Amino acid sequence: MLETTDILQTINMIAEEKLDIRTVTMGISLLDCVSDDLTRLNDNIYDKITKKAEKLVPVCEELEKTYGIPIINKRISLTPISLVGGAISPEGYVKIAETLDRAANALGVNFIGGFSALVQKGMTVGASNLISAIPEALASTEHICSSVNVGSTKAGINMDAVKLMGETMLKAAYLTRDRDSIGCAKLVVFANIPDDNPFMAGAMHGIGEPDTVINVGVSGPGVVACAVKREGACDFGRLADTIKKIAFKITRTGQLIAYEASKKLGAPYGIVDLSLAPTPAQGDSVAHILENMGLECCGTHGTTAALALLNDAVKKGGVMATSYVGGLSGAFIPVSEDAGMIHAAEIGSLNLEKLEAMTAVCSVGLDMIAVPGDTPASTLSAIIADEISIGVINNKTTAVRLIPVYGKGVGESAEFGGLLGYAPIMPINRHSSEAFIARGGRIPAPIHSLRN
């Protein structure tokens, strides 16, 4: 039975503490759309997406009105397009991206993810051609997001793909140079990519998933920050317990929306992603949670420990609230999308090296970080390699979303707008990694991958 205090607390969380459902994402398999004729392939893709997701936005809007819970994004994730397009040309893959963008416009969704390739052990012709198409595809569309998985704990790290992704980032940055290189904000490089992530830019529909599925991503860093602040100077055990309890309530809200959306859309309920996803708005920041624990500014000594406590407590509270947890689940630390992270980076408290250390204990990786536009491709690749190695060695998902902002340097900022926010251009180590990246080949899988 619902208690009055619980109802009032939830209302306050929505009205005052920025609780929302960050995304309802419909996953759609495109494996039955395959054709050796490009026109027919595009027609099949467009028809299936628009048919399966035709009610996605109206249903989400209905649920918002019924329950009074904001649903910020309505999205679609797809089977990795390199598996669907096969050996078509890079130009053919750009055409597919434009078809996806047309479908997004017709449906009114925010983003479509899955312009993706899985190359952790090697590249097929299709994967190579899709990667070649990424810069043009992101420059010529508004709603398409791309991801490439270059490493896994089972396979190791494909360093040829890592090298290629550094070059791809620079091309995407140049082609969208008139918009502060925003193309790179829609491109993410992964290790151990999950099959059911509802968050962009890394959402895709894994090959083991059903034909359609509903995955929900909850949020609520403002709710957690307020709860931590209310507890005051308690010890860490009590602090963790407080976060677990609030994470339970946030996840229950997500599960309610997931169940209802699943019923109304006739698609199975997949997972709830427990990730705390911040926004540039004041009061909706993961960095502020850490500062409410007693840190003067995010990035100072103790930040990694505070983030580890937060991430673990969120997961423990969330898994008690729903049987189906997936995606990334924990705490996101995207610099441009978090008001507290932006401030910490601007005053020099938070740097790239500290962010890398933090990624060892949180859900994702180096996310929405703007770097100088004249950064060499080999340096971008080396940053990717460092972050991917953290995921591979620790058997966890890590990702890299770097934005080399064309024509800008340290001391300037990049403006992306909306939930993507803005970012100060962060300094990087200027010593060369070119000879290291040029080696190529594959870094072998770690010994603990041998678990059979």
Coordinates of C-alpha atoms in Angstrom, one line a residue:
M1 CA 0.0 0.0 0.0
L2 CA 1.3 3.5 -0.9
E3 CA 2.0 5.8 2.0
T4 CA 1.1 9.5 1.7
T5 CA 4.7 10.4 2.5
D6 CA 6.0 8.3 -0.4
I7 CA 3.6 10.0 -2.8
L8 CA 4.5 13.5 -1.6
Q9 CA 8.2 12.7 -1.8
T10 CA 7.9 11.5 -5.4
I11 CA 6.0 14.6 -6.3
N12 CA 8.7 16.7 -4.8
M13 CA 11.4 14.8 -6.6
I14 CA 9.7 15.5 -9.9
A15 CA 8.8 19.2 -9.2
E16 CA 11.8 20.4 -7.3
E17 CA 14.7 17.9 -7.7
K18 CA 14.5 17.3 -11.5
L19 CA 13.5 13.6 -11.4
D20 CA 12.7 12.4 -14.9
I21 CA 12.7 9.4 -17.2
R22 CA 15.6 10.4 -19.4
T23 CA 14.7 8.1 -22.3
V24 CA 12.3 5.5 -23.5
T25 CA 14.1 3.7 -26.3
M26 CA 12.6 1.1 -28.6
G27 CA 15.0 -1.4 -30.0
I28 CA 14.2 -2.7 -33.4
S29 CA 15.9 -5.6 -35.3
L30 CA 16.7 -4.9 -38.9
L31 CA 18.0 -8.4 -39.7
D32 CA 15.0 -9.2 -41.8
C33 CA 15.5 -6.1 -43.9
V34 CA 18.6 -7.3 -45.6
S35 CA 18.7 -7.0 -49.4
D36 CA 21.5 -6.9 -52.0
D37 CA 19.6 -4.0 -53.7
L38 CA 20.3 -0.7 -52.0
T39 CA 17.0 0.9 -52.9
R40 CA 15.1 -2.1 -51.6
L41 CA 17.2 -2.2 -48.5
N42 CA 16.5 1.4 -47.7
D43 CA 12.8 0.9 -48.3
N44 CA 12.7 -2.2 -46.0
I45 CA 14.5 -0.3 -43.3
Y46 CA 12.3 2.8 -43.5
D47 CA 9.1 0.7 -43.6
K48 CA 10.0 -1.4 -40.6
I49 CA 11.1 1.4 -38.4
T50 CA 8.1 3.6 -39.1
K51 CA 5.7 0.7 -38.7
K52 CA 7.2 -0.7 -35.4
A53 CA 7.7 2.8 -33.8
E54 CA 4.7 4.7 -35.1
K55 CA 3.1 4.9 -31.7
L56 CA 6.3 5.4 -29.6
V57 CA 6.1 9.2 -29.2
P58 CA 2.3 9.4 -28.7
V59 CA 2.4 6.6 -26.1
C60 CA 5.2 8.3 -24.2
E61 CA 3.3 11.6 -24.3
E62 CA 0.2 9.8 -22.9
L63 CA 2.3 8.3 -20.1
E64 CA 3.7 11.7 -19.2
K65 CA 0.2 13.0 -18.8
T66 CA -1.1 10.0 -16.9
Y67 CA 1.7 9.8 -14.3
G68 CA 3.0 13.3 -14.3
I69 CA 6.5 12.1 -14.9
P70 CA 8.6 13.9 -17.6
I71 CA 9.9 11.6 -20.4
I72 CA 12.7 13.7 -21.9
N73 CA 13.7 11.6 -24.9
K74 CA 12.0 9.1 -27.2
R75 CA 14.6 7.2 -29.1
I76 CA 15.2 4.2 -31.3
S77 CA 18.1 1.7 -31.3
L78 CA 18.8 -0.6 -34.2
T79 CA 20.8 -3.7 -35.2
P80 CA 24.4 -2.5 -36.0
I81 CA 24.0 -1.2 -39.5
S82 CA 27.2 -2.8 -40.7
L83 CA 25.5 -6.2 -40.2
V84 CA 22.6 -5.1 -42.3
G85 CA 24.3 -3.3 -45.0
G86 CA 27.1 -5.9 -45.6
A87 CA 29.5 -5.0 -48.3
I88 CA 27.7 -2.0 -49.8
S89 CA 29.9 1.0 -50.5
P90 CA 30.6 3.9 -48.0
E91 CA 28.3 6.0 -50.2
G92 CA 25.6 3.4 -49.7
Y93 CA 26.0 3.6 -46.0
V94 CA 25.5 7.4 -46.1
K95 CA 22.3 6.7 -48.0
I96 CA 21.2 4.4 -45.2
A97 CA 22.0 7.1 -42.6
E98 CA 19.8 9.6 -44.5
T99 CA 17.0 7.0 -44.6
L100 CA 17.3 6.6 -40.9
D101 CA 17.2 10.4 -40.4
R102 CA 14.1 10.6 -42.6
A103 CA 12.4 7.9 -40.4
A104 CA 13.4 9.9 -37.3
N105 CA 11.7 13.0 -38.7
A106 CA 8.6 11.1 -39.6
L107 CA 8.2 9.6 -36.1
G108 CA 9.3 12.7 -34.1
V109 CA 12.0 10.8 -32.1
N110 CA 15.1 12.6 -30.8
F111 CA 17.8 10.2 -31.9
I112 CA 18.3 6.9 -33.7
G113 CA 21.3 4.8 -32.6
G114 CA 22.9 1.9 -34.2
F115 CA 24.9 3.3 -37.1
S116 CA 27.5 1.0 -35.6
A117 CA 30.1 -1.7 -36.2
L118 CA 31.6 -4.4 -34.0
V119 CA 35.3 -4.7 -34.8
Q120 CA 36.9 -5.8 -31.5
K121 CA 38.8 -8.7 -33.3
G122 CA 38.8 -7.6 -36.9
M123 CA 37.0 -5.7 -39.6
T124 CA 34.7 -7.1 -42.3
V125 CA 34.2 -5.2 -45.5
G126 CA 30.9 -3.9 -44.3
A127 CA 32.4 -2.6 -41.0
S128 CA 35.2 -0.9 -42.8
N129 CA 32.9 0.8 -45.3
L130 CA 30.5 1.9 -42.5
I131 CA 33.4 3.5 -40.5
S132 CA 34.5 5.2 -43.7
A133 CA 31.0 6.6 -44.0
I134 CA 30.7 7.9 -40.4
P135 CA 32.0 11.5 -40.9
E136 CA 29.7 12.2 -43.9
A137 CA 26.8 10.4 -42.3
L138 CA 26.9 12.4 -39.1
A139 CA 27.5 15.7 -41.0
S140 CA 24.5 15.2 -43.3
T141 CA 22.0 14.1 -40.7
E142 CA 20.5 15.5 -37.5
H143 CA 19.3 12.5 -35.5
I144 CA 21.8 9.7 -36.2
C145 CA 24.2 8.4 -33.6
S146 CA 27.1 6.1 -34.3
S147 CA 29.2 3.7 -32.2
V148 CA 32.1 1.4 -32.9
N149 CA 33.2 -1.4 -30.5
V150 CA 37.0 -1.7 -30.8
G151 CA 37.8 -3.9 -27.8
S152 CA 36.4 -6.6 -25.4
T153 CA 37.7 -8.6 -22.5
K154 CA 37.3 -11.7 -24.6
A155 CA 39.0 -10.4 -27.8
G156 CA 41.5 -7.8 -26.6
I157 CA 41.9 -4.4 -28.4
N158 CA 41.9 -4.0 -32.2
M159 CA 44.5 -1.3 -32.5
D160 CA 44.0 -1.0 -36.2
A161 CA 40.4 0.1 -35.5
V162 CA 41.6 2.4 -32.7
K163 CA 43.9 4.1 -35.1
L164 CA 41.1 4.4 -37.6
M165 CA 38.7 5.9 -35.1
G166 CA 41.1 8.7 -34.2
E167 CA 41.3 9.6 -37.9
T168 CA 37.5 9.3 -38.1
M169 CA 37.0 11.7 -35.2
L170 CA 39.1 14.4 -36.9
K171 CA 37.2 14.0 -40.2
A172 CA 33.8 14.3 -38.4
A173 CA 35.1 17.3 -36.6
Y174 CA 36.1 19.0 -39.8
L175 CA 32.9 18.3 -41.7
T176 CA 30.9 19.8 -38.8
R177 CA 33.3 22.6 -38.1
D178 CA 30.6 25.3 -38.6
R179 CA 28.8 23.8 -35.5
D180 CA 31.7 23.4 -33.1
S181 CA 32.4 19.9 -34.5
I182 CA 29.2 18.6 -33.1
G183 CA 29.4 15.5 -35.3
C184 CA 31.8 14.0 -32.8
A185 CA 29.2 14.4 -30.1
K186 CA 27.2 11.8 -31.9
L187 CA 30.1 9.3 -32.2
V188 CA 31.3 7.0 -29.4
V189 CA 34.1 4.3 -29.3
F190 CA 33.4 1.4 -27.0
A191 CA 34.9 -1.6 -25.2
N192 CA 32.5 -4.3 -24.1
I193 CA 29.5 -2.5 -25.7
P194 CA 26.2 -3.6 -24.2
D195 CA 23.4 -4.9 -26.4
D196 CA 20.6 -3.1 -24.6
N197 CA 21.9 0.4 -23.8
P198 CA 19.0 3.0 -24.1
F199 CA 21.3 6.0 -23.9
M200 CA 22.9 7.9 -26.9
A201 CA 25.2 8.0 -28.6
G202 CA 26.0 4.4 -27.9
A203 CA 22.6 2.7 -28.1
M204 CA 22.3 -0.3 -30.4
H205 CA 20.0 -3.3 -30.6
G206 CA 22.1 -6.4 -30.0
I207 CA 21.8 -9.5 -32.2
G208 CA 20.5 -11.6 -29.3
E209 CA 17.6 -9.2 -28.6
P210 CA 14.0 -9.8 -29.7
D211 CA 12.5 -8.3 -32.8
T212 CA 11.4 -5.2 -30.8
V213 CA 12.0 -4.3 -27.2
I214 CA 11.4 -1.4 -24.8
N215 CA 14.4 -0.2 -22.7
V216 CA 14.1 2.7 -20.3
G217 CA 16.9 4.9 -18.9
V218 CA 16.1 6.7 -15.6
S219 CA 17.9 9.7 -14.2
G220 CA 17.8 11.8 -11.1
P221 CA 21.2 13.2 -10.0
G222 CA 19.4 16.2 -8.6
V223 CA 17.4 13.9 -6.4
V224 CA 20.5 12.0 -5.1
A225 CA 22.4 15.3 -4.5
C226 CA 19.5 16.6 -2.4
A227 CA 19.3 13.4 -0.4
V228 CA 23.1 13.4 0.3
K229 CA 22.9 17.1 1.3
R230 CA 20.1 16.4 3.7
E231 CA 22.1 13.7 5.5
G232 CA 24.8 16.1 6.4
A233 CA 28.1 14.9 7.9
C234 CA 27.1 11.3 8.4
D235 CA 29.6 8.4 8.0
F236 CA 30.0 6.6 4.7
G237 CA 27.9 3.6 5.7
R238 CA 24.9 5.7 6.3
L239 CA 25.7 7.8 3.2
A240 CA 25.7 4.6 1.0
D241 CA 22.4 3.5 2.6
T242 CA 20.8 6.8 1.8
I243 CA 21.8 6.6 -1.9
K244 CA 20.6 3.0 -2.1
K245 CA 17.2 4.0 -0.8
I246 CA 16.8 6.9 -3.2
A247 CA 18.1 4.8 -6.1
F248 CA 15.4 2.2 -5.3
K249 CA 12.6 4.8 -5.6
I250 CA 14.1 6.3 -8.9
T251 CA 14.3 2.8 -10.4
R252 CA 10.8 1.9 -9.4
T253 CA 9.6 4.9 -11.4
G254 CA 11.5 3.7 -14.4
Q255 CA 10.1 0.2 -14.1
L256 CA 6.6 1.6 -14.0
I257 CA 7.1 3.5 -17.2
A258 CA 8.8 0.5 -18.9
Y259 CA 6.0 -1.8 -18.1
E260 CA 3.3 0.6 -19.2
A261 CA 5.1 1.5 -22.4
S262 CA 5.7 -2.2 -23.2
K263 CA 2.0 -3.0 -22.8
K264 CA 0.8 -0.1 -24.9
L265 CA 3.4 -0.6 -27.7
G266 CA 3.1 -4.4 -27.8
A267 CA 6.9 -4.8 -27.4
P268 CA 8.6 -6.8 -24.6
Y269 CA 10.0 -5.0 -21.6
G270 CA 13.7 -5.3 -21.8
I271 CA 15.7 -3.5 -19.1
V272 CA 15.9 -0.4 -16.9
D273 CA 19.2 1.4 -17.1
L274 CA 20.0 2.9 -13.7
S275 CA 22.4 5.5 -14.9
L276 CA 22.4 8.9 -13.3
A277 CA 22.4 11.1 -16.4
P278 CA 23.1 14.8 -15.7
T279 CA 22.2 17.8 -17.7
P280 CA 23.7 21.3 -18.0
A281 CA 20.9 22.7 -15.8
Q282 CA 21.8 23.7 -12.2
G283 CA 20.7 21.1 -9.7
D284 CA 21.0 18.2 -12.1
S285 CA 24.7 17.3 -11.7
V286 CA 26.7 14.2 -10.7
A287 CA 29.6 16.5 -9.8
H288 CA 27.3 18.2 -7.2
I289 CA 26.5 14.9 -5.6
L290 CA 30.3 14.3 -5.1
E291 CA 30.7 17.8 -3.7
N292 CA 27.8 17.3 -1.3
M293 CA 29.8 14.4 0.1
G294 CA 32.4 16.9 1.3
L295 CA 34.7 17.7 -1.7
E296 CA 35.3 21.3 -2.2
C297 CA 35.3 20.8 -6.0
C298 CA 34.9 17.8 -8.3
G299 CA 38.3 16.6 -9.4
T300 CA 40.1 17.2 -6.1
H301 CA 41.7 14.3 -4.2
G302 CA 38.9 11.9 -3.0
T303 CA 36.8 12.3 -6.1
T304 CA 37.4 8.8 -7.4
A305 CA 36.6 7.3 -4.0
A306 CA 33.4 9.4 -3.8
L307 CA 32.4 8.3 -7.3
A308 CA 33.0 4.6 -6.5
L309 CA 30.7 4.8 -3.5
L310 CA 28.0 6.6 -5.6
N311 CA 28.2 4.1 -8.4
D312 CA 28.0 1.1 -6.2
A313 CA 25.2 2.4 -4.1
V314 CA 23.1 3.3 -7.1
K315 CA 23.5 -0.2 -8.5
K316 CA 22.7 -1.9 -5.2
G317 CA 19.5 0.2 -4.7
G318 CA 18.5 -0.2 -8.3
V319 CA 18.8 -4.0 -8.6
M320 CA 16.4 -4.3 -5.6
A321 CA 13.8 -2.3 -7.5
T322 CA 13.7 -4.2 -10.8
S323 CA 14.6 -7.7 -11.9
Y324 CA 15.8 -6.6 -15.3
V325 CA 18.8 -4.2 -15.1
G326 CA 20.9 -3.5 -18.1
G327 CA 22.6 -0.9 -20.4
L328 CA 25.3 0.9 -18.5
S329 CA 23.7 1.5 -15.1
G330 CA 25.6 3.7 -12.6
A331 CA 26.8 7.3 -12.9
F332 CA 27.6 9.2 -16.1
I333 CA 30.4 11.9 -16.1
P334 CA 30.0 13.8 -19.4
V335 CA 31.8 17.1 -19.0
S336 CA 29.7 19.2 -21.3
E337 CA 26.4 17.8 -20.0
D338 CA 27.0 18.4 -16.3
A339 CA 27.0 21.9 -14.8
G340 CA 29.3 20.9 -12.0
M341 CA 31.8 19.1 -14.3
I342 CA 31.8 22.2 -16.6
H343 CA 32.7 24.4 -13.6
A344 CA 35.4 22.1 -12.3
A345 CA 37.0 21.9 -15.8
E346 CA 36.9 25.7 -16.2
I347 CA 38.7 26.4 -13.0
G348 CA 41.3 23.6 -13.6
S349 CA 40.2 21.2 -10.8
L350 CA 39.2 18.6 -13.3
N351 CA 41.6 17.4 -16.0
L352 CA 41.7 14.6 -18.5
E353 CA 44.0 12.4 -16.4
K354 CA 41.6 12.7 -13.4
L355 CA 38.6 11.9 -15.6
E356 CA 40.4 8.8 -16.9
A357 CA 41.0 7.6 -13.3
M358 CA 37.3 8.2 -12.5
T359 CA 36.2 6.0 -15.4
A360 CA 37.7 3.0 -13.7
V361 CA 34.9 3.1 -11.1
C362 CA 31.9 4.5 -13.0
S363 CA 29.6 3.4 -15.7
V364 CA 31.1 4.8 -18.9
G365 CA 34.2 6.6 -19.8
L366 CA 35.7 9.8 -21.2
D367 CA 32.4 11.4 -22.3
M368 CA 31.7 14.7 -24.1
I369 CA 35.2 16.1 -23.6
A370 CA 36.2 19.0 -25.9
V371 CA 39.9 19.0 -26.9
P372 CA 41.9 21.4 -29.2
G373 CA 41.0 21.1 -32.8
D374 CA 44.7 20.7 -33.8
T375 CA 45.1 17.5 -31.7
P376 CA 46.8 14.8 -33.9
A377 CA 44.7 11.8 -34.9
S378 CA 47.4 9.6 -33.2
T379 CA 46.9 11.4 -29.9
L380 CA 43.1 10.9 -30.1
S381 CA 43.7 7.2 -30.9
A382 CA 46.1 6.9 -27.9
I383 CA 43.5 8.5 -25.6
I384 CA 41.0 6.0 -26.9
A385 CA 43.5 3.1 -26.4
D386 CA 44.0 4.1 -22.8
E387 CA 40.3 4.2 -22.0
I388 CA 39.5 1.0 -23.9
S389 CA 42.2 -0.8 -21.9
I390 CA 40.5 0.1 -18.6
G391 CA 37.3 -1.6 -19.9
V392 CA 39.1 -4.6 -21.3
I393 CA 41.3 -5.3 -18.2
N394 CA 38.5 -4.6 -15.7
N395 CA 35.8 -6.5 -17.7
K396 CA 33.5 -3.5 -17.8
T397 CA 32.1 -1.2 -20.4
T398 CA 34.1 1.9 -21.1
A399 CA 33.6 4.4 -23.9
V400 CA 35.2 7.5 -25.5
R401 CA 33.4 10.5 -26.9
L402 CA 36.0 13.2 -27.6
I403 CA 35.3 16.3 -29.6
P404 CA 38.4 17.9 -31.2
V405 CA 36.8 21.3 -31.9
Y406 CA 38.0 22.5 -35.2
G407 CA 39.7 26.0 -35.1
K408 CA 39.6 26.3 -31.3
G409 CA 42.1 25.8 -28.5
V410 CA 42.5 25.7 -24.7
G411 CA 40.8 28.7 -23.1
E412 CA 37.9 28.7 -25.5
S413 CA 34.7 26.7 -25.3
A414 CA 32.4 24.8 -27.6
E415 CA 28.6 25.3 -27.6
F416 CA 26.4 22.3 -28.5
G417 CA 23.0 23.3 -27.2
G418 CA 20.2 21.4 -25.5
L419 CA 21.1 18.5 -23.3
L420 CA 24.6 18.4 -24.9
G421 CA 25.4 21.7 -23.2
Y422 CA 28.8 23.4 -23.7
A423 CA 32.3 22.5 -22.9
P424 CA 35.6 24.3 -22.1
I425 CA 38.4 23.1 -24.4
M426 CA 40.6 21.0 -22.1
P427 CA 44.4 20.8 -22.4
I428 CA 46.0 17.5 -23.3
N429 CA 49.5 16.0 -23.1
R430 CA 51.3 17.2 -26.2
H431 CA 54.0 14.5 -26.3
S432 CA 53.6 12.3 -29.3
S433 CA 52.1 8.8 -29.3
E434 CA 52.4 8.4 -33.1
A435 CA 55.0 5.6 -33.1
F436 CA 53.0 3.6 -30.6
I437 CA 49.7 3.9 -32.5
A438 CA 51.5 3.0 -35.8
R439 CA 52.4 -0.5 -34.6
G440 CA 48.9 -1.7 -35.4
G441 CA 47.7 -5.3 -34.8
R442 CA 45.8 -6.4 -31.8
I443 CA 46.5 -6.1 -28.1
P444 CA 45.8 -9.6 -26.7
A445 CA 43.0 -10.3 -24.3
P446 CA 43.9 -10.4 -20.6
I447 CA 44.6 -13.7 -18.9
H448 CA 41.4 -13.5 -16.9
S449 CA 39.4 -13.7 -20.1
L450 CA 40.1 -17.4 -20.1
R451 CA 37.1 -18.5 -18.0
N452 CA 35.8 -21.5 -19.9

